[in-house]
Coordinates of C-alpha atoms in Angstrom, one line a residue:
Chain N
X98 CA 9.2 -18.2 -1.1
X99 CA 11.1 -15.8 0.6
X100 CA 8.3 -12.9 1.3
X101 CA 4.8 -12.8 0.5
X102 CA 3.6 -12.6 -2.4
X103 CA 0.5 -11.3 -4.1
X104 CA -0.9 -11.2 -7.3
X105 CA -2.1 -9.9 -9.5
X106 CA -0.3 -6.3 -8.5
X107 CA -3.0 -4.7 -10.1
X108 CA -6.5 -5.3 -11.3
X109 CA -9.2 -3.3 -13.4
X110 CA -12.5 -4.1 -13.5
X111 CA -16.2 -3.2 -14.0
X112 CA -18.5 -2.9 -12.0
X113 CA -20.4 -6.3 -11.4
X114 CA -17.3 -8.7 -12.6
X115 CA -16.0 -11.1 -9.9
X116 CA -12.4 -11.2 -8.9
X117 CA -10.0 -13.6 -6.8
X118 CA -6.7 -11.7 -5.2
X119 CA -4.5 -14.6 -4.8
X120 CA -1.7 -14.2 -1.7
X121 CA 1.5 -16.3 -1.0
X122 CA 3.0 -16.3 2.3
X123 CA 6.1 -16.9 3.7
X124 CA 6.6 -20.9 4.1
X125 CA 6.0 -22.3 7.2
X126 CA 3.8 -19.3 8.6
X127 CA 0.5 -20.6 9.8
X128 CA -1.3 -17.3 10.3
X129 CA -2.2 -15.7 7.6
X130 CA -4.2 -12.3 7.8
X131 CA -6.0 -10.0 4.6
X132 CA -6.6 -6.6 5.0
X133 CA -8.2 -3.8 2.4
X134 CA -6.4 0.0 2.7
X135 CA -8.3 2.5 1.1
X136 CA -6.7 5.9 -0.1
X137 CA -5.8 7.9 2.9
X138 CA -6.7 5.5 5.4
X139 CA -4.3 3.1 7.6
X140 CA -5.1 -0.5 6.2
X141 CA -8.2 -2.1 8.1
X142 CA -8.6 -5.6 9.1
X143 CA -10.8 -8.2 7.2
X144 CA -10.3 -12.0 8.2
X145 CA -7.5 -14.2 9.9
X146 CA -7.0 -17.5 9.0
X147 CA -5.0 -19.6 11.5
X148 CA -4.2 -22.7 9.2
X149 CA -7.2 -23.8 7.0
X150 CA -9.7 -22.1 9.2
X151 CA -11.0 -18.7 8.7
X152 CA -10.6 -18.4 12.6
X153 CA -12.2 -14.7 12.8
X154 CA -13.8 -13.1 9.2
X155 CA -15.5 -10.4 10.9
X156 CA -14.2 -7.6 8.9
X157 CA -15.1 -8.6 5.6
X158 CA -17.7 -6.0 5.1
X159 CA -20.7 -8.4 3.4
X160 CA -21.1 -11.4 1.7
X161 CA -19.9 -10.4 -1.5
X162 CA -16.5 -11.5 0.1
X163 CA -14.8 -14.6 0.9
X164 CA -11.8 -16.0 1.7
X165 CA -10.1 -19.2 1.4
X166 CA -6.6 -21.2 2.7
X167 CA -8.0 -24.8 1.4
X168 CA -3.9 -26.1 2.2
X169 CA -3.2 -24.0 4.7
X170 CA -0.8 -21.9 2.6
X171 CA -2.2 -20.2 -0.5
X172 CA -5.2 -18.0 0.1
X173 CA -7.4 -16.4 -2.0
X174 CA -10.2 -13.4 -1.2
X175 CA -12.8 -13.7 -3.9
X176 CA -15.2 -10.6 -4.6
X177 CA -18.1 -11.2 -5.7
X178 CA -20.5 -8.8 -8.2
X179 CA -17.4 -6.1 -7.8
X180 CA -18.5 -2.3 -6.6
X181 CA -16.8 0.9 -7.2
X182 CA -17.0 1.1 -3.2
X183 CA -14.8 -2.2 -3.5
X184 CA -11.7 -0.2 -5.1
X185 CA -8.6 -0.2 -2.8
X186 CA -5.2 -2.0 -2.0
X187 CA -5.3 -5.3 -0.2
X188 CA -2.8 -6.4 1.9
X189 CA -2.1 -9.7 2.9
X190 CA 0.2 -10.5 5.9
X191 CA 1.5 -14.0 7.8
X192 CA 2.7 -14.7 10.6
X193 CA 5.0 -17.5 13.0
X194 CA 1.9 -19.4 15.0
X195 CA 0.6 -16.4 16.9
X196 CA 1.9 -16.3 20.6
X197 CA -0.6 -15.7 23.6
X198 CA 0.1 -12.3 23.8
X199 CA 0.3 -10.7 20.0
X200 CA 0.6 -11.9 16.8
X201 CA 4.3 -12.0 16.4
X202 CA 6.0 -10.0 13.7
X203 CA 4.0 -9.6 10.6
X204 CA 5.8 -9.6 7.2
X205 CA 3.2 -8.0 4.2
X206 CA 3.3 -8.7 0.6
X207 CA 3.2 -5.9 -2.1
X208 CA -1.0 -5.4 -1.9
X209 CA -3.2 -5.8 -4.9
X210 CA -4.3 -2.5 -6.1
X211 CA -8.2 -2.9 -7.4
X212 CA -9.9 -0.5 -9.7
X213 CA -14.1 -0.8 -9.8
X214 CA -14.8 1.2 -13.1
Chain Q
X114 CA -12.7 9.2 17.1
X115 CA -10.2 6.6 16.5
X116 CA -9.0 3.9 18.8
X117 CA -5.1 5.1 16.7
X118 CA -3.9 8.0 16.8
X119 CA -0.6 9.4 14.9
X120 CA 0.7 13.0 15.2
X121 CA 1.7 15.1 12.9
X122 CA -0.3 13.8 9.7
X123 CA 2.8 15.1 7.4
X124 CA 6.4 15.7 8.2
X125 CA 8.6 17.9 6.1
X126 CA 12.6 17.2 6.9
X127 CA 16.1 18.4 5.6
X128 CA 18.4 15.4 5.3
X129 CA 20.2 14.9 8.8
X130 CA 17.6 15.9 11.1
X131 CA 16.0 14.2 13.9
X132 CA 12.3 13.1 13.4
X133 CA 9.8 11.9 15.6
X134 CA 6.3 10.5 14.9
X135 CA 4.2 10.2 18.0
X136 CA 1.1 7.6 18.2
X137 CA -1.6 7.8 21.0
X138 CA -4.2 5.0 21.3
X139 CA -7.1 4.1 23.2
X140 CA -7.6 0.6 24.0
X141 CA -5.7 -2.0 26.0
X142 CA -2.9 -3.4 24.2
X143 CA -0.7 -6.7 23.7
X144 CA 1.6 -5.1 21.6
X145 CA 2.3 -2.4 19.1
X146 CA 3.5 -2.1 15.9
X147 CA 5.7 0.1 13.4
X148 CA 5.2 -0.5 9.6
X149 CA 7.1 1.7 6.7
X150 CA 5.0 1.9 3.8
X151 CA 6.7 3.0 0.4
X152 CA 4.9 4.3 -2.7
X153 CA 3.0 1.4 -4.5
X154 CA 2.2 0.0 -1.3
X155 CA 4.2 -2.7 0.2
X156 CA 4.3 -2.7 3.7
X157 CA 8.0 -3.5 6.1
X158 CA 7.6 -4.3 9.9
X159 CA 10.0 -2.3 11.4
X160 CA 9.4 -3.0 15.2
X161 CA 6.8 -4.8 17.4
X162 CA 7.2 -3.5 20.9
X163 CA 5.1 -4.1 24.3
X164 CA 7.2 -2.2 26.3
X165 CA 10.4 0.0 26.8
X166 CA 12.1 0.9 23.8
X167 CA 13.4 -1.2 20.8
X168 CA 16.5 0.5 18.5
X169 CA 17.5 -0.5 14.9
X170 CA 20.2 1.4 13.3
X171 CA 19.0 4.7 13.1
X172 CA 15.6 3.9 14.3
X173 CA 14.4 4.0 18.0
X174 CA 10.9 3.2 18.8
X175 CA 9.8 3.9 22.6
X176 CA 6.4 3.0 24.4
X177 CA 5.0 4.0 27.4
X178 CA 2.4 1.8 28.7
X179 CA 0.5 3.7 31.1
X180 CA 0.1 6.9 28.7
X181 CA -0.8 5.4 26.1
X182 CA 1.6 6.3 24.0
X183 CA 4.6 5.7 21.3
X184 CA 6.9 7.3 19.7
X185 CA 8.8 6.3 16.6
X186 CA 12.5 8.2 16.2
X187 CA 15.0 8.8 13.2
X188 CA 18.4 10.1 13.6
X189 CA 20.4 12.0 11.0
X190 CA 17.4 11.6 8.4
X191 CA 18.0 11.0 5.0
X192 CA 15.7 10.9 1.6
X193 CA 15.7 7.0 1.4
X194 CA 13.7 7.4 5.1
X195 CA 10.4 9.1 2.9
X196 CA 8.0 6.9 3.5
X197 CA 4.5 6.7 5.3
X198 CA 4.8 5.3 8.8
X199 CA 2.0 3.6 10.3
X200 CA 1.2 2.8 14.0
X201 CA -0.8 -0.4 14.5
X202 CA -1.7 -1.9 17.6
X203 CA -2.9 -5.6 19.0
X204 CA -5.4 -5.2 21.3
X205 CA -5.2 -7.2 24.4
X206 CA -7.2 -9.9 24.6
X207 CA -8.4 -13.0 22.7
X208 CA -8.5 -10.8 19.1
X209 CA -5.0 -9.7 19.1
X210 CA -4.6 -10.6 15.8
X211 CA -7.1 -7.8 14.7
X212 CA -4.7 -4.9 14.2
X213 CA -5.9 -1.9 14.6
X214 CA -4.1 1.3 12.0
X215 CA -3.2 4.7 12.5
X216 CA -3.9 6.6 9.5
X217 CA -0.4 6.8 8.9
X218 CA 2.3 9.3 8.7
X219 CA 3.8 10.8 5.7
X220 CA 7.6 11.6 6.1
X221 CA 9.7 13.6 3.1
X222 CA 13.3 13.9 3.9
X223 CA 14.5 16.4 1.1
X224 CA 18.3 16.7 0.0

């Protein structure tokens, strides 16, 4: 597609539900990052997958989360036993094959607003 | 206190006026970033710099290395510019894929 894309826009749930936040990136872009922005706050990181493989997932905050990229395209972050705590924007970005030095310019999709009731 | 820093937290502007939002950070970087966020969420990259100073229309973004710091510059400001600007940086080093945010900035340009 022409720029990432990420659905659903926005999602209400209860407390306890699961959820997948489903991301599209930009076609032929191998890196492929999620982050979760909470009101207020500049977005914070949460995993990176280079390709298929989640090559760092050290910001996902605890094992209700997970992420996936089973083709190397698509990805989805799946939340498990939802908390209010859990309510926020995620962003998904990709990325042109990271260089040495940075991770080359990073285009972001729309975010998926979540609502814990 | 954190490793991003972005000066001032809210901007107030009359359309035409010249605007700059200033980042400090901490850590060693690879690059850094400027992203315009606009109500609803959706992020734009509007430069990635590692040094000197990078110009896009109406936009200049400037870094200085061994301070520490950027500075992200509009010229003859107009409403469409409100926004929240956000500072990120890639840290040097084998995770510069982990971007680290600024809290961001919000800019209102008014008529």
């Amino acid at each position: 597609g022409a720029g990432v894309s990420q659905t659903p826009s926005n999602k209400v749930t209860e407390k306890g539900k699961y959820v997948e936040l489903r991301c599209d990136p930009i076609s032929g872009h191998t890196a492929l990052y999620w982050y979760r922005q909470s009101l207020g706050q500049g977005p914070e990181f949460l995993i990176y997958f280079q390709g298929t493989g989640a090559a760092d997932d050290s910001g996902l905050p605890n094992d209700r989360f997970f992420a996936v990229r089973p083709e190397g395209s698509v990805s989805t972050l799946k939340i498990q036993r939802t908390e209010r705590g859990d309510s926020a924007v995620y962003l998904c970005a990709s990325s042109l094959v990271p260089g040495l030095q940075n991770t080359g310019e990073l285009f972001f999709g729309e975010g998926s607003r979540l609502t814990v009731l | 206190k954190n490793e991003v820093e972005q000066s001032p937290q809210n901007l107030t502007a009359q359309e035409g006026e010249f605007i700059t939002i200033n980042c400090s950070y901490s850590v060693g970087i690879s690059a850094l970033h400027w992203l315009q966020q606009h109500p609803g969420g959706g992020i734009v990259s509007l430069f990635m710099l590692s040094s000197g100073k990078k110009k896009h229309g109406r936009l200049i973004a400037t870094i200085n290395i061994q301070e520490k710091h950027s500075s992200l510059h509009i010229t003859a400001s107009h409403p469409r510019d409100s926004a929240v600007y956000i500072c990120a940086v890639s840290p040097s080093g084998g995770s510069n894929y982990k971007l680290t945010f600024g809290k961001g900035t919000l800019l209102t340009v008014n008529p």
